[in-house]
Amino acid sequence: MFDTRHALLTVDEMSRADRLTIERGRAGILLMENAGRAVADAVSERFGGGRVAVLCGPGNNGGDAFIAASLLKERGRDVSLFLLGERERLTGDAAEAAHRWNGPVHPLTADAAEGAAVIVDGIFGAGLSRDVNGQAAELIRRVNRAGLPVVAIDVPTGLDGDTGQVRGEAFRARVTVTFFRKKPGHVLYPGRTLCGELVVAGIGIDDEVLPEVAPATFENGPALWGAHFPQRRVEDHKYSRGHAIVVSGGPSNTGAARLAARGALRAGAGLVTVVSPPNAVAINAAQLTAVMVKPFAGADSLTKILEDKRKNACLIGPGCGVGPTTRENVLAALLSGAAMVLDADALTSFAEIPRDLFVAIKGYFAGPTVLTPHEGEFRRIFPALEGGKLARARAAAAESGAVVLLKGPDTVIAAPDGRAIVNTNGGPELATAGSGDVLGGIILGLLAQGVPAFEAAAMGAWLHGEAASYFGIGLVSEDLPEMLPAVYRDLVPALR
């Protein structure tokens, strides 16, 4: 099992963690008290002075807000409380929390935030099942337009905790206080931008419930894959660290392959060779030094190259061109048993016949395979898949038999067995031509060193994001591989 400190709990999984904790003897009202205190602390520590408008909904989120309102009032704050619905209809712990509030309860209307210095949002939680509308939606619009600071409980009202998508309208929070573990909606876009500063508060739920909850989604980081990180040994030689093959396109499309090759080399592959059509060999040779070059002419030629089992990992796609030639090269490479990374043109070439690709990936001779589409490429080969990003990536992995890395600022890595990781360290620096080619190369270099496909994809995405962060503003794709040694210098001691 992965390190559960990095688990992202779905709404149902969080409800189960709550229920298991209560079944083991911890009162639900105690959990609510702790949640309300964490919210009150967030307000007190960050927003001093001025009236606090506390917005309560009809469920447990509203109960948390009632507790927060009571505590803030005890601390001397000017608090106004607004409730969506009728107080008499509250049940369970939320009713008990409302009973403890000794101030007036105003109906929640579109002007509830008027004159407030800070808003506590406890209207709806992560399990929202319908779009926000009516008075609540108009209130959200007014608060967002005014730029008032919002402290959201669990998630900003209107945000789906499982997908990160907006249901109708959603607050743009300055701070979000969630409990026990993050949810997928906190790290998937656009939810990540709506949550502001994210505070994860312990409220009395024990980690011991997590094995029974059995989460399958995690936030990316070294704790998840550190055990698979390639170890350097004195007896290593270049062949023991793998030989990666990058398939290049024709003479006018060679740059992407060279970027990938440099990524693979810096990621630690012992040897890297760019294979290209004969008319592109001289161009690649003029630009490469430590990376070797070799001509090939079609699928049969690629098959012969990969017959040398020391050549144990292969990347096809960037700059290869869309069409039957690329399709044939992909199918030939999959038959070799080499670990594969398929990106860009290698995916689009199967847009009309994706099933042929999936059958080959699941074939007896195929090695571990990673697909690295951006959203456009994903839609071309998985046109029927809909829903949130996590659900689509999982379904794609199950359908294709490959590890799927669905790119974006919230890159999702999904395995055919249902495990999924969300990468959160990819910054805006990566919005530059060729950065995806380098990512494919980094994953290729890790596969060549024997890292399993799921861990190689997750590791590659994290290293890619860290390299960009280390460089900062002004990054171009050629800079990414050259930052990996600095990332490794900090990472490797931490893994020991």
Coordinates of N, CA and C in Angstrom, one line a residue, residues 328-493:
E328 N 2.7 1.6 -37.9 CA 3.5 0.4 -38.1 C 4.7 0.3 -37.2
N329 N 5.3 1.5 -37.0 CA 6.5 1.5 -36.1 C 6.1 1.2 -34.7
V330 N 4.9 1.7 -34.2 CA 4.4 1.5 -32.9 C 4.1 0.0 -32.7
L331 N 3.4 -0.6 -33.6 CA 3.0 -2.0 -33.5 C 4.3 -2.9 -33.5
A332 N 5.3 -2.5 -34.3 CA 6.5 -3.3 -34.3 C 7.2 -3.2 -33.0
A333 N 7.3 -2.0 -32.5 CA 8.0 -1.8 -31.2 C 7.3 -2.5 -30.1
L334 N 6.0 -2.5 -30.1 CA 5.2 -3.2 -29.0 C 5.5 -4.7 -29.0
L335 N 5.7 -5.3 -30.2 CA 6.0 -6.7 -30.3 C 7.4 -7.1 -29.8
S336 N 8.3 -6.1 -29.6 CA 9.7 -6.3 -29.2 C 9.8 -6.7 -27.7
G337 N 8.8 -6.3 -26.9 CA 8.8 -6.5 -25.5 C 9.5 -5.4 -24.7
A338 N 10.0 -4.4 -25.4 CA 10.7 -3.3 -24.8 C 9.6 -2.5 -24.0
A339 N 10.0 -1.8 -22.9 CA 9.1 -0.9 -22.2 C 8.9 0.3 -23.2
M340 N 7.6 0.8 -23.2 CA 7.3 1.7 -24.2 C 6.7 3.0 -23.6
V341 N 7.0 4.1 -24.2 CA 6.3 5.4 -24.0 C 5.8 5.9 -25.3
L342 N 4.5 6.1 -25.4 CA 3.8 6.5 -26.6 C 3.2 7.9 -26.4
D343 N 3.5 8.8 -27.2 CA 3.1 10.2 -27.0 C 2.8 10.8 -28.4
A344 N 2.1 11.9 -28.4 CA 1.9 12.8 -29.5 C 1.4 12.0 -30.8
D345 N 2.3 12.0 -31.8 CA 1.8 11.4 -33.1 C 1.6 9.9 -33.0
A346 N 2.3 9.3 -32.1 CA 2.0 7.8 -31.9 C 0.6 7.6 -31.5
L347 N 0.0 8.5 -30.8 CA -1.3 8.3 -30.3 C -2.3 8.8 -31.4
T348 N -2.1 9.9 -31.9 CA -3.0 10.5 -32.9 C -3.1 9.6 -34.1
S349 N -2.0 8.9 -34.4 CA -2.0 7.9 -35.6 C -3.0 6.8 -35.4
F350 N -3.5 6.6 -34.2 CA -4.5 5.5 -34.0 C -5.9 6.1 -33.7
A351 N -6.1 7.4 -34.0 CA -7.4 8.0 -33.7 C -8.5 7.3 -34.3
E352 N -8.4 6.8 -35.5 CA -9.5 6.1 -36.2 C -9.6 4.6 -35.8
I353 N -8.5 4.1 -35.2 CA -8.6 2.6 -34.9 C -7.9 2.4 -33.5
P354 N -8.3 3.1 -32.5 CA -7.6 2.9 -31.2 C -7.6 1.5 -30.7
R355 N -8.6 0.7 -31.0 CA -8.7 -0.6 -30.5 C -7.5 -1.4 -31.0
D356 N -7.0 -1.2 -32.2 CA -5.8 -1.9 -32.7 C -4.6 -1.6 -31.7
L357 N -4.5 -0.4 -31.3 CA -3.4 0.0 -30.3 C -3.6 -0.8 -29.0
F358 N -4.8 -0.8 -28.5 CA -5.0 -1.4 -27.2 C -4.8 -2.9 -27.2
V359 N -5.2 -3.5 -28.4 CA -5.0 -5.0 -28.5 C -3.5 -5.2 -28.5
A360 N -2.7 -4.4 -29.2 CA -1.2 -4.6 -29.2 C -0.6 -4.4 -27.8
I361 N -1.1 -3.4 -27.1 CA -0.5 -3.1 -25.8 C -0.8 -4.3 -24.8
K362 N -2.0 -5.0 -25.0 CA -2.3 -6.1 -24.2 C -1.8 -7.4 -24.7
G363 N -1.0 -7.4 -25.8 CA -0.6 -8.6 -26.4 C 0.5 -9.3 -25.6
Y364 N 0.7 -10.6 -25.9 CA 1.6 -11.4 -25.1 C 3.0 -10.9 -25.1
F365 N 3.5 -10.3 -26.2 CA 4.9 -9.9 -26.3 C 5.1 -8.5 -25.8
A366 N 4.1 -7.7 -25.6 CA 4.3 -6.3 -25.3 C 4.9 -6.1 -23.9
G367 N 5.7 -5.1 -23.7 CA 6.3 -4.8 -22.5 C 5.4 -3.7 -21.8
P368 N 5.8 -3.3 -20.6 CA 5.0 -2.2 -19.9 C 5.0 -1.0 -20.8
T369 N 3.8 -0.3 -20.8 CA 3.5 0.8 -21.7 C 3.0 2.0 -21.0
V370 N 3.5 3.1 -21.3 CA 2.9 4.4 -20.7 C 2.5 5.3 -21.9
L371 N 1.2 5.7 -21.8 CA 0.7 6.7 -22.8 C 0.7 8.1 -22.1
T372 N 1.1 9.1 -22.8 CA 1.3 10.4 -22.2 C 0.5 11.5 -23.1
P373 N -0.8 11.4 -23.2 CA -1.6 12.3 -24.0 C -1.8 13.6 -23.2
H374 N -1.9 14.7 -24.0 CA -2.6 15.9 -23.5 C -4.1 15.8 -23.8
E375 N -4.9 16.7 -23.3 CA -6.3 16.5 -23.4 C -6.8 16.3 -24.9
G376 N -6.2 17.0 -25.8 CA -6.6 16.8 -27.2 C -6.4 15.4 -27.7
E377 N -5.1 14.9 -27.5 CA -4.8 13.6 -27.9 C -5.6 12.6 -27.2
F378 N -5.9 12.8 -25.9 CA -6.8 11.9 -25.1 C -8.1 11.7 -25.8
R379 N -8.7 12.9 -26.2 CA -10.1 12.8 -26.8 C -10.0 12.1 -28.1
R380 N -8.9 12.1 -28.8 CA -8.9 11.4 -30.1 C -8.9 9.9 -29.9
I381 N -8.2 9.4 -28.9 CA -8.1 7.9 -28.8 C -9.1 7.4 -27.8
F382 N -9.7 8.2 -26.9 CA -10.7 7.8 -26.0 C -11.9 8.7 -26.1
P383 N -12.5 8.8 -27.3 CA -13.6 9.7 -27.6 C -14.9 9.5 -26.7
A384 N -15.1 8.3 -26.3 CA -16.3 8.0 -25.6 C -16.2 8.3 -24.1
L385 N -15.1 8.5 -23.6 CA -14.9 8.7 -22.1 C -15.2 10.1 -21.7
E386 N -16.1 10.2 -20.7 CA -16.5 11.5 -20.1 C -16.4 11.5 -18.6
G387 N -16.6 12.7 -18.0 CA -16.6 12.8 -16.6 C -15.3 13.6 -16.2
G388 N -15.1 13.5 -14.9 CA -13.9 14.2 -14.3 C -12.6 13.6 -14.8
K389 N -11.5 14.3 -14.6 CA -10.2 13.9 -15.1 C -9.8 12.6 -14.5
L390 N -9.9 12.4 -13.2 CA -9.5 11.1 -12.6 C -10.3 10.0 -13.2
A391 N -11.6 10.1 -13.3 CA -12.4 9.0 -13.8 C -12.1 8.7 -15.2
R392 N -11.8 9.7 -16.0 CA -11.5 9.4 -17.4 C -10.1 8.7 -17.5
A393 N -9.1 9.2 -16.8 CA -7.8 8.6 -16.8 C -7.9 7.1 -16.4
R394 N -8.6 6.9 -15.3 CA -8.8 5.5 -14.8 C -9.4 4.6 -15.9
A395 N -10.5 5.1 -16.5 CA -11.2 4.3 -17.5 C -10.3 4.1 -18.7
A396 N -9.5 5.1 -19.1 CA -8.6 4.9 -20.2 C -7.5 3.9 -19.9
A397 N -7.0 3.9 -18.7 CA -6.0 2.9 -18.3 C -6.6 1.5 -18.4
A398 N -7.8 1.3 -17.9 CA -8.4 0.0 -17.9 C -8.7 -0.4 -19.3
E399 N -9.1 0.5 -20.2 CA -9.5 0.1 -21.5 C -8.3 -0.2 -22.4
S400 N -7.2 0.5 -22.2 CA -6.0 0.4 -23.0 C -5.0 -0.7 -22.5
G401 N -5.1 -1.0 -21.2 CA -4.1 -1.8 -20.6 C -2.7 -1.2 -20.4
A402 N -2.7 0.1 -20.5 CA -1.4 0.9 -20.3 C -1.6 1.8 -19.1
V403 N -0.5 2.3 -18.6 CA -0.5 3.4 -17.6 C -0.8 4.6 -18.5
V404 N -1.7 5.4 -18.0 CA -2.1 6.7 -18.7 C -1.7 7.9 -17.9
L405 N -0.9 8.7 -18.5 CA -0.5 10.0 -17.9 C -1.2 11.1 -18.7
L406 N -2.2 11.6 -18.1 CA -3.0 12.7 -18.7 C -2.5 14.0 -18.3
K407 N -1.9 14.7 -19.2 CA -1.1 15.9 -18.9 C -2.0 17.1 -18.5
G408 N -1.4 18.1 -17.9 CA -2.0 19.3 -17.5 C -1.4 19.8 -16.2
P409 N -1.8 21.0 -15.8 CA -1.3 21.5 -14.5 C -1.7 20.6 -13.3
D410 N -2.6 19.7 -13.5 CA -3.0 18.7 -12.6 C -2.9 17.3 -13.2
T411 N -1.7 17.0 -13.7 CA -1.5 15.8 -14.4 C -1.9 14.6 -13.6
V412 N -2.7 13.7 -14.2 CA -3.2 12.5 -13.5 C -2.5 11.3 -14.1
I413 N -1.9 10.4 -13.3 CA -1.3 9.1 -13.7 C -2.2 8.0 -13.2
A414 N -2.7 7.2 -14.1 CA -3.6 6.1 -13.7 C -3.1 4.8 -14.2
A415 N -3.3 3.7 -13.4 CA -2.9 2.4 -13.8 C -4.1 1.5 -14.1
P416 N -4.0 0.5 -14.9 CA -5.1 -0.4 -15.2 C -5.8 -1.0 -14.0
D417 N -5.1 -1.1 -12.9 CA -5.7 -1.7 -11.7 C -6.5 -0.7 -10.9
G418 N -6.6 0.5 -11.3 CA -7.4 1.5 -10.6 C -6.7 2.5 -9.8
R419 N -5.4 2.3 -9.5 CA -4.6 3.2 -8.7 C -4.4 4.5 -9.5
A420 N -4.4 5.6 -8.8 CA -4.2 6.9 -9.5 C -3.5 7.9 -8.7
I421 N -2.7 8.7 -9.3 CA -1.9 9.8 -8.6 C -2.1 11.1 -9.3
V422 N -2.3 12.1 -8.5 CA -2.4 13.5 -9.1 C -1.1 14.2 -8.8
N423 N -0.5 14.7 -9.8 CA 0.8 15.5 -9.7 C 0.4 17.0 -9.5
T424 N 1.0 17.6 -8.5 CA 0.7 19.0 -8.1 C 1.8 20.0 -8.2
N425 N 3.0 19.6 -8.6 CA 4.1 20.5 -8.6 C 4.5 21.1 -10.0
G426 N 3.6 20.8 -10.9 CA 3.8 21.4 -12.3 C 3.4 22.8 -12.3
G427 N 4.3 23.8 -12.5 CA 4.0 25.2 -12.5 C 3.9 25.7 -13.9
P428 N 3.6 27.0 -14.0 CA 3.3 27.7 -15.3 C 4.6 27.7 -16.2
E429 N 5.8 27.5 -15.6 CA 7.0 27.5 -16.3 C 7.0 26.4 -17.4
L430 N 6.2 25.4 -17.2 CA 6.2 24.2 -18.1 C 5.4 24.5 -19.4
A431 N 4.7 25.7 -19.4 CA 3.9 26.0 -20.6 C 4.8 26.6 -21.7
T432 N 5.7 25.7 -22.2 CA 6.6 26.1 -23.2 C 6.8 24.9 -24.2
A433 N 7.0 25.2 -25.5 CA 7.1 24.2 -26.5 C 8.2 23.2 -26.2
G434 N 7.9 21.9 -26.3 CA 8.9 20.8 -26.1 C 8.9 20.3 -24.7
S435 N 8.3 20.9 -23.7 CA 8.4 20.4 -22.3 C 7.8 19.0 -22.2
G436 N 6.7 18.7 -23.0 CA 6.1 17.4 -22.9 C 7.1 16.4 -23.5
D437 N 7.8 16.7 -24.5 CA 8.8 15.8 -25.1 C 9.9 15.4 -24.1
V438 N 10.3 16.4 -23.3 CA 11.3 16.1 -22.2 C 10.7 15.2 -21.2
L439 N 9.4 15.4 -20.8 CA 8.7 14.5 -19.9 C 8.7 13.1 -20.4
G440 N 8.4 12.9 -21.7 CA 8.4 11.5 -22.2 C 9.8 10.9 -22.1
G441 N 10.8 11.7 -22.4 CA 12.2 11.2 -22.3 C 12.6 10.9 -20.9
I442 N 12.2 11.6 -19.9 CA 12.5 11.3 -18.5 C 11.8 10.0 -18.1
I443 N 10.6 9.8 -18.5 CA 9.9 8.5 -18.2 C 10.6 7.4 -18.9
L444 N 11.0 7.6 -20.1 CA 11.7 6.6 -20.9 C 13.0 6.2 -20.2
G445 N 13.8 7.2 -19.7 CA 15.0 6.9 -19.0 C 14.8 6.1 -17.7
L446 N 13.7 6.4 -17.0 CA 13.4 5.6 -15.8 C 13.0 4.2 -16.1
L447 N 12.2 4.0 -17.2 CA 11.8 2.7 -17.6 C 13.1 1.9 -18.0
A448 N 14.0 2.5 -18.7 CA 15.2 1.8 -19.1 C 16.0 1.3 -17.9
Q449 N 15.9 2.0 -16.8 CA 16.6 1.6 -15.6 C 15.8 0.6 -14.8
G450 N 14.7 0.1 -15.3 CA 13.9 -0.9 -14.6 C 12.8 -0.5 -13.7
V451 N 12.5 0.8 -13.7 CA 11.4 1.3 -12.8 C 10.1 0.8 -13.4
P452 N 9.2 0.3 -12.6 CA 7.9 -0.1 -13.1 C 7.1 1.0 -13.7
A453 N 6.3 0.7 -14.7 CA 5.6 1.8 -15.5 C 4.9 2.8 -14.7
F454 N 4.1 2.4 -13.8 CA 3.3 3.3 -13.0 C 4.2 4.3 -12.2
E455 N 5.1 3.7 -11.5 CA 6.1 4.5 -10.7 C 6.9 5.4 -11.6
A456 N 7.3 4.9 -12.8 CA 8.1 5.7 -13.7 C 7.4 6.9 -14.2
A457 N 6.1 6.7 -14.5 CA 5.3 7.9 -14.9 C 5.1 8.9 -13.8
A458 N 4.8 8.4 -12.6 CA 4.6 9.3 -11.4 C 6.0 10.0 -11.1
M459 N 7.0 9.2 -11.1 CA 8.4 9.8 -10.8 C 8.7 10.8 -11.8
G460 N 8.5 10.5 -13.1 CA 8.9 11.4 -14.2 C 8.1 12.7 -14.1
A461 N 6.8 12.6 -13.8 CA 6.0 13.8 -13.7 C 6.5 14.7 -12.6
W462 N 6.8 14.1 -11.4 CA 7.3 14.9 -10.3 C 8.7 15.5 -10.6
L463 N 9.6 14.7 -11.2 CA 10.9 15.3 -11.5 C 10.8 16.4 -12.5
H464 N 9.9 16.2 -13.5 CA 9.7 17.3 -14.5 C 9.3 18.6 -13.8
G465 N 8.3 18.5 -12.9 CA 7.8 19.7 -12.2 C 8.9 20.3 -11.4
E466 N 9.7 19.5 -10.7 CA 10.7 20.0 -9.8 C 11.8 20.7 -10.6
A467 N 12.2 20.1 -11.8 CA 13.2 20.7 -12.6 C 12.7 22.1 -13.1
A468 N 11.4 22.2 -13.5 CA 10.9 23.5 -13.9 C 11.0 24.5 -12.7
S469 N 10.6 24.1 -11.5 CA 10.6 24.9 -10.4 C 12.0 25.4 -10.0
Y470 N 13.0 24.5 -10.1 CA 14.3 24.9 -9.8 C 14.8 26.0 -10.8
F471 N 14.4 25.9 -12.0 CA 14.9 26.9 -13.0 C 14.1 28.2 -12.8
G472 N 12.8 28.1 -12.8 CA 12.0 29.3 -12.6 C 11.6 30.0 -13.9
I473 N 11.3 31.3 -13.8 CA 10.9 32.1 -15.0 C 12.0 32.1 -16.0
G474 N 11.5 32.1 -17.3 CA 12.4 32.1 -18.4 C 12.8 30.7 -18.9
L475 N 12.2 29.7 -18.3 CA 12.6 28.3 -18.7 C 12.2 28.1 -20.2
V476 N 13.0 27.4 -20.9 CA 12.7 26.8 -22.2 C 13.0 25.3 -22.0
S477 N 12.4 24.5 -22.9 CA 12.4 23.0 -22.7 C 13.8 22.5 -22.6
E478 N 14.8 23.1 -23.4 CA 16.2 22.6 -23.3 C 16.7 22.7 -21.9
D479 N 16.2 23.6 -21.1 CA 16.7 23.7 -19.7 C 16.3 22.6 -18.8
L480 N 15.2 21.9 -19.1 CA 14.7 21.0 -18.1 C 15.6 19.8 -17.8
P481 N 16.2 19.1 -18.8 CA 17.1 18.0 -18.5 C 18.3 18.5 -17.7
E482 N 18.8 19.7 -17.9 CA 20.0 20.2 -17.3 C 19.7 20.6 -15.8
M483 N 18.5 20.6 -15.4 CA 18.2 20.9 -14.0 C 18.0 19.6 -13.2
L484 N 17.9 18.5 -13.9 CA 17.7 17.2 -13.1 C 18.9 16.9 -12.2
P485 N 20.2 17.1 -12.5 CA 21.2 16.8 -11.5 C 21.0 17.6 -10.2
A486 N 20.6 18.8 -10.3 CA 20.3 19.6 -9.0 C 19.1 19.0 -8.3
V487 N 18.1 18.6 -9.0 CA 16.9 17.9 -8.3 C 17.4 16.6 -7.6
Y488 N 18.2 15.8 -8.3 CA 18.7 14.6 -7.8 C 19.6 14.8 -6.6
R489 N 20.3 15.9 -6.6 CA 21.2 16.1 -5.4 C 20.4 16.3 -4.2
D490 N 19.3 17.0 -4.3 CA 18.4 17.2 -3.1 C 17.6 15.9 -2.8
L491 N 17.2 15.2 -3.8 CA 16.2 14.1 -3.7 C 16.9 12.9 -3.1
V492 N 18.0 12.5 -3.6 CA 18.6 11.2 -3.3 C 19.0 11.1 -1.8
P493 N 19.6 12.1 -1.1 CA 19.8 12.0 0.3 C 18.5 11.8 1.1

